[in-house]
PDB file of N, CA, C and O in Angstrom:
ATOM      1  N   UNK E  17     123.757 108.995  94.265  1.00 71.00           N
ATOM      2  CA  UNK E  17     122.902 109.749  95.157  1.00 71.00           C
ATOM      3  C   UNK E  17     123.633 109.952  96.482  1.00 71.00           C
ATOM      4  O   UNK E  17     124.388 109.110  96.901  1.00 71.00           O
ATOM      5  N   UNK E  18     123.325 111.052  97.105  1.00 81.00           N
ATOM      6  CA  UNK E  18     123.930 111.392  98.381  1.00 81.00           C
ATOM      7  C   UNK E  18     122.824 111.503  99.423  1.00 81.00           C
ATOM      8  O   UNK E  18     121.832 112.192  99.217  1.00 81.00           O
ATOM      9  N   UNK E  19     122.995 110.806 100.516  1.00 82.00           N
ATOM     10  CA  UNK E  19     122.020 110.763 101.594  1.00 82.00           C
ATOM     11  C   UNK E  19     122.536 111.601 102.760  1.00 82.00           C
ATOM     12  O   UNK E  19     123.670 111.455 103.190  1.00 82.00           O
ATOM     13  N   UNK E  20     121.670 112.478 103.290  1.00 85.00           N
ATOM     14  CA  UNK E  20     122.053 113.358 104.391  1.00 85.00           C
ATOM     15  C   UNK E  20     121.445 112.852 105.698  1.00 85.00           C
ATOM     16  O   UNK E  20     120.293 113.124 106.003  1.00 85.00           O
ATOM     17  N   UNK E  21     122.246 112.113 106.443  1.00 91.00           N
ATOM     18  CA  UNK E  21     121.737 111.524 107.695  1.00 91.00           C
ATOM     19  C   UNK E  21     121.448 112.558 108.765  1.00 91.00           C
ATOM     20  O   UNK E  21     120.618 112.335 109.644  1.00 91.00           O
ATOM     21  N   UNK E  22     122.105 113.720 108.698  1.00 93.00           N
ATOM     22  CA  UNK E  22     121.894 114.734 109.734  1.00 93.00           C
ATOM     23  C   UNK E  22     120.467 115.265 109.722  1.00 93.00           C
ATOM     24  O   UNK E  22     119.923 115.596 110.773  1.00 93.00           O
ATOM     25  N   UNK E  23     119.847 115.315 108.552  1.00 92.00           N
ATOM     26  CA  UNK E  23     118.445 115.751 108.485  1.00 92.00           C
ATOM     27  C   UNK E  23     117.537 114.765 109.196  1.00 92.00           C
ATOM     28  O   UNK E  23     116.634 115.160 109.933  1.00 92.00           O
ATOM     29  N   UNK E  24     117.764 113.476 108.964  1.00 94.00           N
ATOM     30  CA  UNK E  24     116.972 112.457 109.639  1.00 94.00           C
ATOM     31  C   UNK E  24     117.184 112.539 111.147  1.00 94.00           C
ATOM     32  O   UNK E  24     116.220 112.542 111.914  1.00 94.00           O
ATOM     33  N   UNK E  25     118.427 112.624 111.573  1.00 96.00           N
ATOM     34  CA  UNK E  25     118.716 112.660 113.009  1.00 96.00           C
ATOM     35  C   UNK E  25     118.072 113.872 113.677  1.00 96.00           C
ATOM     36  O   UNK E  25     117.472 113.754 114.746  1.00 96.00           O
ATOM     37  N   UNK E  26     118.184 115.025 113.059  1.00 96.00           N
ATOM     38  CA  UNK E  26     117.615 116.245 113.627  1.00 96.00           C
ATOM     39  C   UNK E  26     116.093 116.143 113.736  1.00 96.00           C
ATOM     40  O   UNK E  26     115.508 116.462 114.775  1.00 96.00           O
ATOM     41  N   UNK E  27     115.453 115.674 112.679  1.00 95.00           N
ATOM     42  CA  UNK E  27     113.999 115.541 112.687  1.00 95.00           C
ATOM     43  C   UNK E  27     113.548 114.494 113.704  1.00 95.00           C
ATOM     44  O   UNK E  27     112.570 114.706 114.431  1.00 95.00           O
ATOM     45  N   UNK E  28     114.256 113.369 113.756  1.00 97.00           N
ATOM     46  CA  UNK E  28     113.893 112.307 114.697  1.00 97.00           C
ATOM     47  C   UNK E  28     114.038 112.785 116.137  1.00 97.00           C
ATOM     48  O   UNK E  28     113.129 112.577 116.957  1.00 97.00           O
ATOM     49  N   UNK E  29     115.124 113.434 116.427  1.00 97.00           N
ATOM     50  CA  UNK E  29     115.329 113.932 117.800  1.00 97.00           C
ATOM     51  C   UNK E  29     114.274 114.966 118.176  1.00 97.00           C
ATOM     52  O   UNK E  29     113.876 115.058 119.336  1.00 97.00           O
ATOM     53  N   UNK E  30     113.816 115.718 117.179  1.00 96.00           N
ATOM     54  CA  UNK E  30     112.767 116.708 117.436  1.00 96.00           C
ATOM     55  C   UNK E  30     111.450 116.083 117.871  1.00 96.00           C
ATOM     56  O   UNK E  30     110.636 116.742 118.513  1.00 96.00           O
ATOM     57  N   UNK E  31     111.241 114.828 117.535  1.00 96.00           N
ATOM     58  CA  UNK E  31     110.025 114.131 117.948  1.00 96.00           C
ATOM     59  C   UNK E  31     110.273 113.205 119.139  1.00 96.00           C
ATOM     60  O   UNK E  31     109.387 112.469 119.551  1.00 96.00           O
ATOM     61  N   UNK E  32     111.503 113.224 119.649  1.00 97.00           N
ATOM     62  CA  UNK E  32     111.841 112.394 120.795  1.00 97.00           C
ATOM     63  C   UNK E  32     112.477 111.062 120.434  1.00 97.00           C
ATOM     64  O   UNK E  32     112.786 110.274 121.321  1.00 97.00           O
ATOM     65  N   UNK E  33     112.654 110.795 119.142  1.00 98.00           N
ATOM     66  CA  UNK E  33     113.288 109.550 118.719  1.00 98.00           C
ATOM     67  C   UNK E  33     114.793 109.761 118.701  1.00 98.00           C
ATOM     68  O   UNK E  33     115.322 110.400 117.800  1.00 98.00           O
ATOM     69  N   UNK E  34     115.469 109.237 119.702  1.00 97.00           N
ATOM     70  CA  UNK E  34     116.893 109.518 119.874  1.00 97.00           C
ATOM     71  C   UNK E  34     117.809 108.359 119.509  1.00 97.00           C
ATOM     72  O   UNK E  34     119.017 108.464 119.657  1.00 97.00           O
ATOM     73  N   UNK E  35     117.238 107.277 119.039  1.00 97.00           N
ATOM     74  CA  UNK E  35     118.045 106.103 118.693  1.00 97.00           C
ATOM     75  C   UNK E  35     117.548 105.499 117.381  1.00 97.00           C
ATOM     76  O   UNK E  35     116.390 105.705 116.994  1.00 97.00           O
ATOM     77  N   UNK E  36     118.401 104.730 116.726  1.00 97.00           N
ATOM     78  CA  UNK E  36     117.942 104.030 115.530  1.00 97.00           C
ATOM     79  C   UNK E  36     116.760 103.099 115.810  1.00 97.00           C
ATOM     80  O   UNK E  36     115.873 102.954 114.968  1.00 97.00           O
ATOM     81  N   UNK E  37     116.723 102.494 116.983  1.00 98.00           N
ATOM     82  CA  UNK E  37     115.605 101.604 117.324  1.00 98.00           C
ATOM     83  C   UNK E  37     114.286 102.368 117.368  1.00 98.00           C
ATOM     84  O   UNK E  37     113.255 101.866 116.907  1.00 98.00           O
ATOM     85  N   UNK E  38     114.308 103.585 117.889  1.00 98.00           N
ATOM     86  CA  UNK E  38     113.095 104.408 117.930  1.00 98.00           C
ATOM     87  C   UNK E  38     112.657 104.790 116.520  1.00 98.00           C
ATOM     88  O   UNK E  38     111.464 104.798 116.201  1.00 98.00           O
ATOM     89  N   UNK E  39     113.630 105.075 115.658  1.00 97.00           N
ATOM     90  CA  UNK E  39     113.327 105.392 114.261  1.00 97.00           C
ATOM     91  C   UNK E  39     112.707 104.172 113.583  1.00 97.00           C
ATOM     92  O   UNK E  39     111.721 104.292 112.849  1.00 97.00           O
ATOM     93  N   UNK E  40     113.263 103.004 113.824  1.00 97.00           N
ATOM     94  CA  UNK E  40     112.734 101.771 113.232  1.00 97.00           C
ATOM     95  C   UNK E  40     111.276 101.561 113.628  1.00 97.00           C
ATOM     96  O   UNK E  40     110.440 101.219 112.777  1.00 97.00           O
ATOM     97  N   UNK E  41     110.970 101.779 114.891  1.00 98.00           N
ATOM     98  CA  UNK E  41     109.590 101.613 115.353  1.00 98.00           C
ATOM     99  C   UNK E  41     108.655 102.620 114.676  1.00 98.00           C
ATOM    100  O   UNK E  41     107.585 102.263 114.195  1.00 98.00           O
ATOM    101  N   UNK E  42     109.068 103.876 114.628  1.00 97.00           N
ATOM    102  CA  UNK E  42     108.208 104.917 114.055  1.00 97.00           C
ATOM    103  C   UNK E  42     107.998 104.705 112.552  1.00 97.00           C
ATOM    104  O   UNK E  42     106.903 104.907 112.049  1.00 97.00           O
ATOM    105  N   UNK E  43     109.058 104.317 111.850  1.00 96.00           N
ATOM    106  CA  UNK E  43     108.958 104.154 110.402  1.00 96.00           C
ATOM    107  C   UNK E  43     108.483 102.766 109.980  1.00 96.00           C
ATOM    108  O   UNK E  43     108.232 102.532 108.809  1.00 96.00           O
ATOM    109  N   UNK E  44     108.404 101.853 110.958  1.00 96.00           N
ATOM    110  CA  UNK E  44     108.032 100.468 110.688  1.00 96.00           C
ATOM    111  C   UNK E  44     108.990  99.834 109.676  1.00 96.00           C
ATOM    112  O   UNK E  44     108.587  99.257 108.676  1.00 96.00           O
ATOM    113  N   UNK E  45     110.284  99.986 109.975  1.00 95.00           N
ATOM    114  CA  UNK E  45     111.338  99.389 109.150  1.00 95.00           C
ATOM    115  C   UNK E  45     112.212  98.525 110.051  1.00 95.00           C
ATOM    116  O   UNK E  45     112.109  98.589 111.276  1.00 95.00           O
ATOM    117  N   UNK E  46     113.056  97.735 109.452  1.00 95.00           N
ATOM    118  CA  UNK E  46     113.954  96.876 110.224  1.00 95.00           C
ATOM    119  C   UNK E  46     114.958  97.680 111.041  1.00 95.00           C
ATOM    120  O   UNK E  46     115.349  98.792 110.656  1.00 95.00           O
ATOM    121  N   UNK E  47     115.368  97.118 112.162  1.00 96.00           N
ATOM    122  CA  UNK E  47     116.323  97.818 113.034  1.00 96.00           C
ATOM    123  C   UNK E  47     117.659  98.047 112.347  1.00 96.00           C
ATOM    124  O   UNK E  47     118.282  99.085 112.528  1.00 96.00           O
ATOM    125  N   UNK E  48     118.115  97.075 111.552  1.00 96.00           N
ATOM    126  CA  UNK E  48     119.397  97.256 110.858  1.00 96.00           C
ATOM    127  C   UNK E  48     119.288  98.330 109.776  1.00 96.00           C
ATOM    128  O   UNK E  48     120.220  99.096 109.568  1.00 96.00           O
ATOM    129  N   UNK E  49     118.151  98.403 109.108  1.00 94.00           N
ATOM    130  CA  UNK E  49     117.934  99.456 108.122  1.00 94.00           C
ATOM    131  C   UNK E  49     117.984 100.815 108.810  1.00 94.00           C
ATOM    132  O   UNK E  49     118.638 101.747 108.332  1.00 94.00           O
ATOM    133  N   UNK E  50     117.314 100.930 109.936  1.00 96.00           N
ATOM    134  CA  UNK E  50     117.316 102.190 110.685  1.00 96.00           C
ATOM    135  C   UNK E  50     118.727 102.527 111.169  1.00 96.00           C
ATOM    136  O   UNK E  50     119.135 103.690 111.127  1.00 96.00           O
ATOM    137  N   UNK E  51     119.464 101.528 111.609  1.00 97.00           N
ATOM    138  CA  UNK E  51     120.833 101.764 112.071  1.00 97.00           C
ATOM    139  C   UNK E  51     121.693 102.298 110.923  1.00 97.00           C
ATOM    140  O   UNK E  51     122.444 103.249 111.094  1.00 97.00           O
ATOM    141  N   UNK E  52     121.572 101.674 109.740  1.00 94.00           N
ATOM    142  CA  UNK E  52     122.348 102.133 108.588  1.00 94.00           C
ATOM    143  C   UNK E  52     121.976 103.563 108.211  1.00 94.00           C
ATOM    144  O   UNK E  52     122.844 104.372 107.900  1.00 94.00           O
ATOM    145  N   UNK E  53     120.705 103.883 108.230  1.00 93.00           N
ATOM    146  CA  UNK E  53     120.278 105.250 107.922  1.00 93.00           C
ATOM    147  C   UNK E  53     120.814 106.238 108.946  1.00 93.00           C
ATOM    148  O   UNK E  53     121.288 107.318 108.604  1.00 93.00           O
ATOM    149  N   UNK E  54     120.716 105.879 110.201  1.00 95.00           N
ATOM    150  CA  UNK E  54     121.143 106.757 111.295  1.00 95.00           C
ATOM    151  C   UNK E  54     122.641 107.064 111.205  1.00 95.00           C
ATOM    152  O   UNK E  54     123.075 108.175 111.467  1.00 95.00           O
ATOM    153  N   UNK E  55     123.414 106.072 110.809  1.00 94.00           N
ATOM    154  CA  UNK E  55     124.868 106.217 110.755  1.00 94.00           C
ATOM    155  C   UNK E  55     125.399 106.571 109.365  1.00 94.00           C
ATOM    156  O   UNK E  55     126.615 106.711 109.187  1.00 94.00           O
ATOM    157  N   UNK E  56     124.495 106.707 108.392  1.00 90.00           N
ATOM    158  CA  UNK E  56     124.905 107.131 107.064  1.00 90.00           C
ATOM    159  C   UNK E  56     125.551 106.070 106.211  1.00 90.00           C
ATOM    160  O   UNK E  56     126.322 106.376 105.314  1.00 90.00           O
ATOM    161  N   UNK E  57     125.231 104.814 106.467  1.00 90.00           N
ATOM    162  CA  UNK E  57     125.762 103.705 105.667  1.00 90.00           C
ATOM    163  C   UNK E  57     124.739 103.339 104.606  1.00 90.00           C
ATOM    164  O   UNK E  57     123.715 102.739 104.908  1.00 90.00           O
ATOM    165  N   UNK E  58     124.986 103.731 103.386  1.00 84.00           N
ATOM    166  CA  UNK E  58     124.050 103.449 102.305  1.00 84.00           C
ATOM    167  C   UNK E  58     123.078 104.592 102.106  1.00 84.00           C
ATOM    168  O   UNK E  58     123.184 105.650 102.726  1.00 84.00           O
ATOM    169  N   UNK E  59     122.127 104.374 101.228  1.00 82.00           N
ATOM    170  CA  UNK E  59     121.130 105.378 100.889  1.00 82.00           C
ATOM    171  C   UNK E  59     119.748 104.816 101.158  1.00 82.00           C
ATOM    172  O   UNK E  59     119.505 103.632 100.962  1.00 82.00           O
ATOM    173  N   UNK E  60     118.854 105.664 101.573  1.00 85.00           N
ATOM    174  CA  UNK E  60     117.488 105.244 101.848  1.00 85.00           C
ATOM    175  C   UNK E  60     116.751 104.936 100.546  1.00 85.00           C
ATOM    176  O   UNK E  60     116.943 105.613  99.543  1.00 85.00           O
ATOM    177  N   UNK E  61     115.897 103.929 100.580  1.00 89.00           N
ATOM    178  CA  UNK E  61     115.080 103.587  99.414  1.00 89.00           C
ATOM    179  C   UNK E  61     113.953 104.607  99.270  1.00 89.00           C
ATOM    180  O   UNK E  61     113.687 105.397 100.188  1.00 89.00           O
ATOM    181  N   UNK E  62     113.274 104.568  98.152  1.00 89.00           N
ATOM    182  CA  UNK E  62     112.147 105.472  97.923  1.00 89.00           C
ATOM    183  C   UNK E  62     111.045 105.238  98.962  1.00 89.00           C
ATOM    184  O   UNK E  62     110.437 106.195  99.469  1.00 89.00           O
ATOM    185  N   UNK E  63     110.804 103.987  99.303  1.00 93.00           N
ATOM    186  CA  UNK E  63     109.789 103.665 100.301  1.00 93.00           C
ATOM    187  C   UNK E  63     110.168 104.234 101.666  1.00 93.00           C
ATOM    188  O   UNK E  63     109.328 104.796 102.369  1.00 93.00           O
ATOM    189  N   UNK E  64     111.433 104.095 102.025  1.00 92.00           N
ATOM    190  CA  UNK E  64     111.892 104.594 103.319  1.00 92.00           C
ATOM    191  C   UNK E  64     111.884 106.112 103.362  1.00 92.00           C
ATOM    192  O   UNK E  64     111.468 106.701 104.363  1.00 92.00           O
ATOM    193  N   UNK E  65     112.319 106.773 102.283  1.00 91.00           N
ATOM    194  CA  UNK E  65     112.295 108.236 102.298  1.00 91.00           C
ATOM    195  C   UNK E  65     110.864 108.750 102.369  1.00 91.00           C
ATOM    196  O   UNK E  65     110.607 109.774 103.011  1.00 91.00           O
ATOM    197  N   UNK E  66     109.921 108.035 101.769  1.00 94.00           N
ATOM    198  CA  UNK E  66     108.517 108.428 101.878  1.00 94.00           C
ATOM    199  C   UNK E  66     108.031 108.281 103.322  1.00 94.00           C
ATOM    200  O   UNK E  66     107.294 109.140 103.832  1.00 94.00           O
ATOM    201  N   UNK E  67     108.470 107.229 104.000  1.00 95.00           N
ATOM    202  CA  UNK E  67     108.106 107.032 105.407  1.00 95.00           C
ATOM    203  C   UNK E  67     108.713 108.121 106.284  1.00 95.00           C
ATOM    204  O   UNK E  67     108.067 108.619 107.206  1.00 95.00           O
ATOM    205  N   UNK E  68     109.954 108.500 105.992  1.00 94.00           N
ATOM    206  CA  UNK E  68     110.606 109.597 106.737  1.00 94.00           C
ATOM    207  C   UNK E  68     109.824 110.891 106.543  1.00 94.00           C
ATOM    208  O   UNK E  68     109.582 111.634 107.494  1.00 94.00           O
ATOM    209  N   UNK E  69     109.400 111.139 105.316  1.00 95.00           N
ATOM    210  CA  UNK E  69     108.641 112.363 105.041  1.00 95.00           C
ATOM    211  C   UNK E  69     107.313 112.372 105.808  1.00 95.00           C
ATOM    212  O   UNK E  69     106.940 113.391 106.397  1.00 95.00           O
ATOM    213  N   UNK E  70     106.615 111.245 105.820  1.00 96.00           N
ATOM    214  CA  UNK E  70     105.340 111.166 106.561  1.00 96.00           C
ATOM    215  C   UNK E  70     105.547 111.316 108.065  1.00 96.00           C
ATOM    216  O   UNK E  70     104.793 112.017 108.736  1.00 96.00           O
ATOM    217  N   UNK E  71     106.567 110.633 108.589  1.00 96.00           N
ATOM    218  CA  UNK E  71     106.761 110.600 110.045  1.00 96.00           C
ATOM    219  C   UNK E  71     107.425 111.849 110.594  1.00 96.00           C
ATOM    220  O   UNK E  71     107.078 112.315 111.683  1.00 96.00           O
ATOM    221  N   UNK E  72     108.387 112.392 109.847  1.00 96.00           N
ATOM    222  CA  UNK E  72     109.198 113.476 110.385  1.00 96.00           C
ATOM    223  C   UNK E  72     109.090 114.785 109.603  1.00 96.00           C
ATOM    224  O   UNK E  72     109.638 115.803 110.012  1.00 96.00           O
ATOM    225  N   UNK E  73     108.436 114.753 108.446  1.00 95.00           N
ATOM    226  CA  UNK E  73     108.270 115.973 107.666  1.00 95.00           C
ATOM    227  C   UNK E  73     109.484 116.395 106.860  1.00 95.00           C
ATOM    228  O   UNK E  73     109.546 117.531 106.389  1.00 95.00           O
ATOM    229  N   UNK E  74     110.448 115.497 106.694  1.00 93.00           N
ATOM    230  CA  UNK E  74     111.638 115.803 105.896  1.00 93.00           C
ATOM    231  C   UNK E  74     111.360 115.361 104.465  1.00 93.00           C
ATOM    232  O   UNK E  74     111.172 114.168 104.217  1.00 93.00           O
ATOM    233  N   UNK E  75     111.315 116.290 103.514  1.00 92.00           N
ATOM    234  CA  UNK E  75     111.031 115.897 102.125  1.00 92.00           C
ATOM    235  C   UNK E  75     112.089 114.948 101.569  1.00 92.00           C
ATOM    236  O   UNK E  75     113.275 115.075 101.865  1.00 92.00           O
ATOM    237  N   UNK E  76     111.634 114.032 100.759  1.00 89.00           N
ATOM    238  CA  UNK E  76     112.545 113.068 100.134  1.00 89.00           C
ATOM    239  C   UNK E  76     113.632 113.767  99.343  1.00 89.00           C
ATOM    240  O   UNK E  76     114.779 113.333  99.329  1.00 89.00           O
ATOM    241  N   UNK E  77     113.276 114.864  98.685  1.00 89.00           N
ATOM    242  CA  UNK E  77     114.253 115.591  97.871  1.00 89.00           C
ATOM    243  C   UNK E  77     115.342 116.231  98.709  1.00 89.00           C
ATOM    244  O   UNK E  77     116.435 116.483  98.210  1.00 89.00           O
ATOM    245  N   UNK E  78     115.060 116.504  99.970  1.00 90.00           N
ATOM    246  CA  UNK E  78     116.083 117.058 100.858  1.00 90.00           C
ATOM    247  C   UNK E  78     116.951 115.949 101.438  1.00 90.00           C
ATOM    248  O   UNK E  78     118.136 116.148 101.687  1.00 90.00           O
ATOM    249  N   UNK E  79     116.360 114.792 101.651  1.00 88.00           N
ATOM    250  CA  UNK E  79     117.065 113.683 102.287  1.00 88.00           C
ATOM    251  C   UNK E  79     118.050 113.002 101.346  1.00 88.00           C
ATOM    252  O   UNK E  79     119.150 112.644 101.746  1.00 88.00           O
ATOM    253  N   UNK E  80     117.669 112.858 100.089  1.00 85.00           N
ATOM    254  CA  UNK E  80     118.511 112.184  99.101  1.00 85.00           C
ATOM    255  C   UNK E  80     118.669 113.108  97.897  1.00 85.00           C
ATOM    256  O   UNK E  80     117.688 113.487  97.280  1.00 85.00           O
ATOM    257  N   UNK E  81     119.910 113.459  97.608  1.00 81.00           N
ATOM    258  CA  UNK E  81     120.192 114.375  96.514  1.00 81.00           C
ATOM    259  C   UNK E  81     121.181 113.743  95.549  1.00 81.00           C
ATOM    260  O   UNK E  81     122.031 112.958  95.947  1.00 81.00           O
ATOM    261  N   UNK E  82     121.101 114.117  94.264  1.00 79.00           N
ATOM    262  CA  UNK E  82     122.088 113.600  93.314  1.00 79.00           C
ATOM    263  C   UNK E  82     123.453 114.186  93.605  1.00 79.00           C
ATOM    264  O   UNK E  82     123.573 115.322  94.085  1.00 79.00           O
ATOM    265  N   UNK E  83     124.499 113.409  93.330  1.00 74.00           N
ATOM    266  CA  UNK E  83     125.853 113.914  93.452  1.00 74.00           C
ATOM    267  C   UNK E  83     126.095 114.931  92.338  1.00 74.00           C
ATOM    268  O   UNK E  83     125.452 114.866  91.290  1.00 74.00           O
ATOM    269  N   UNK E  84     127.001 115.868  92.540  1.00 76.00           N
ATOM    270  CA  UNK E  84     127.240 116.899  91.522  1.00 76.00           C
ATOM    271  C   UNK E  84     127.511 116.346  90.127  1.00 76.00           C
ATOM    272  O   UNK E  84     127.018 116.885  89.140  1.00 76.00           O
ATOM    273  N   UNK E  85     128.262 115.250  90.002  1.00 73.00           N
ATOM    274  CA  UNK E  85     128.537 114.696  88.685  1.00 73.00           C
ATOM    275  C   UNK E  85     127.315 114.018  88.069  1.00 73.00           C
ATOM    276  O   UNK E  85     127.235 113.859  86.871  1.00 73.00           O
ATOM    277  N   UNK E  86     126.334 113.623  88.903  1.00 60.00           N
ATOM    278  CA  UNK E  86     125.109 113.041  88.387  1.00 60.00           C
ATOM    279  C   UNK E  86     124.193 114.102  87.804  1.00 60.00           C
ATOM    280  O   UNK E  86     123.408 113.831  86.909  1.00 60.00           O
ATOM    281  N   UNK E  87     124.283 115.332  88.299  1.00 56.00           N
ATOM    282  CA  UNK E  87     123.445 116.413  87.831  1.00 56.00           C
ATOM    283  C   UNK E  87     123.839 116.805  86.412  1.00 56.00           C
ATOM    284  O   UNK E  87     122.988 117.070  85.573  1.00 56.00           O
ATOM    285  N   UNK E  88     125.115 116.829  86.120  1.00 58.00           N
ATOM    286  CA  UNK E  88     125.595 117.269  84.820  1.00 58.00           C
ATOM    287  C   UNK E  88     125.608 116.160  83.777  1.00 58.00           C
ATOM    288  O   UNK E  88     125.739 116.421  82.595  1.00 58.00           O
ATOM    289  N   UNK E  89     125.488 114.910  84.211  1.00 53.00           N
ATOM    290  CA  UNK E  89     125.562 113.781  83.257  1.00 53.00           C
ATOM    291  C   UNK E  89     124.310 113.654  82.436  1.00 53.00           C
ATOM    292  O   UNK E  89     123.281 114.081  82.696  1.00 53.00           O
TER     293      UNK E  89
END
C-alpha cells in the first residue's frame, strides 16, 4: 500500500492544524503516530484513515492506495 502524506498535510493545514501534534489532538491518536503520518513513515491503519476522513474529509481510498504491482497481482 502507498500512503500519500501530502493529502493529510493539505487537509490538516486547511483546518488550521499545522503540526503533527495538532493532528494527534484532532484525530485522538498518539503523537508519534501523528508524526509518522505527517512525515510519511509507514502507512495509516484503517482506524486512523477513518479518523482522517471524519476530521478532514479526505477519503480513505485517496489516502492509502495499492501499489501498481498489487493491483495486477
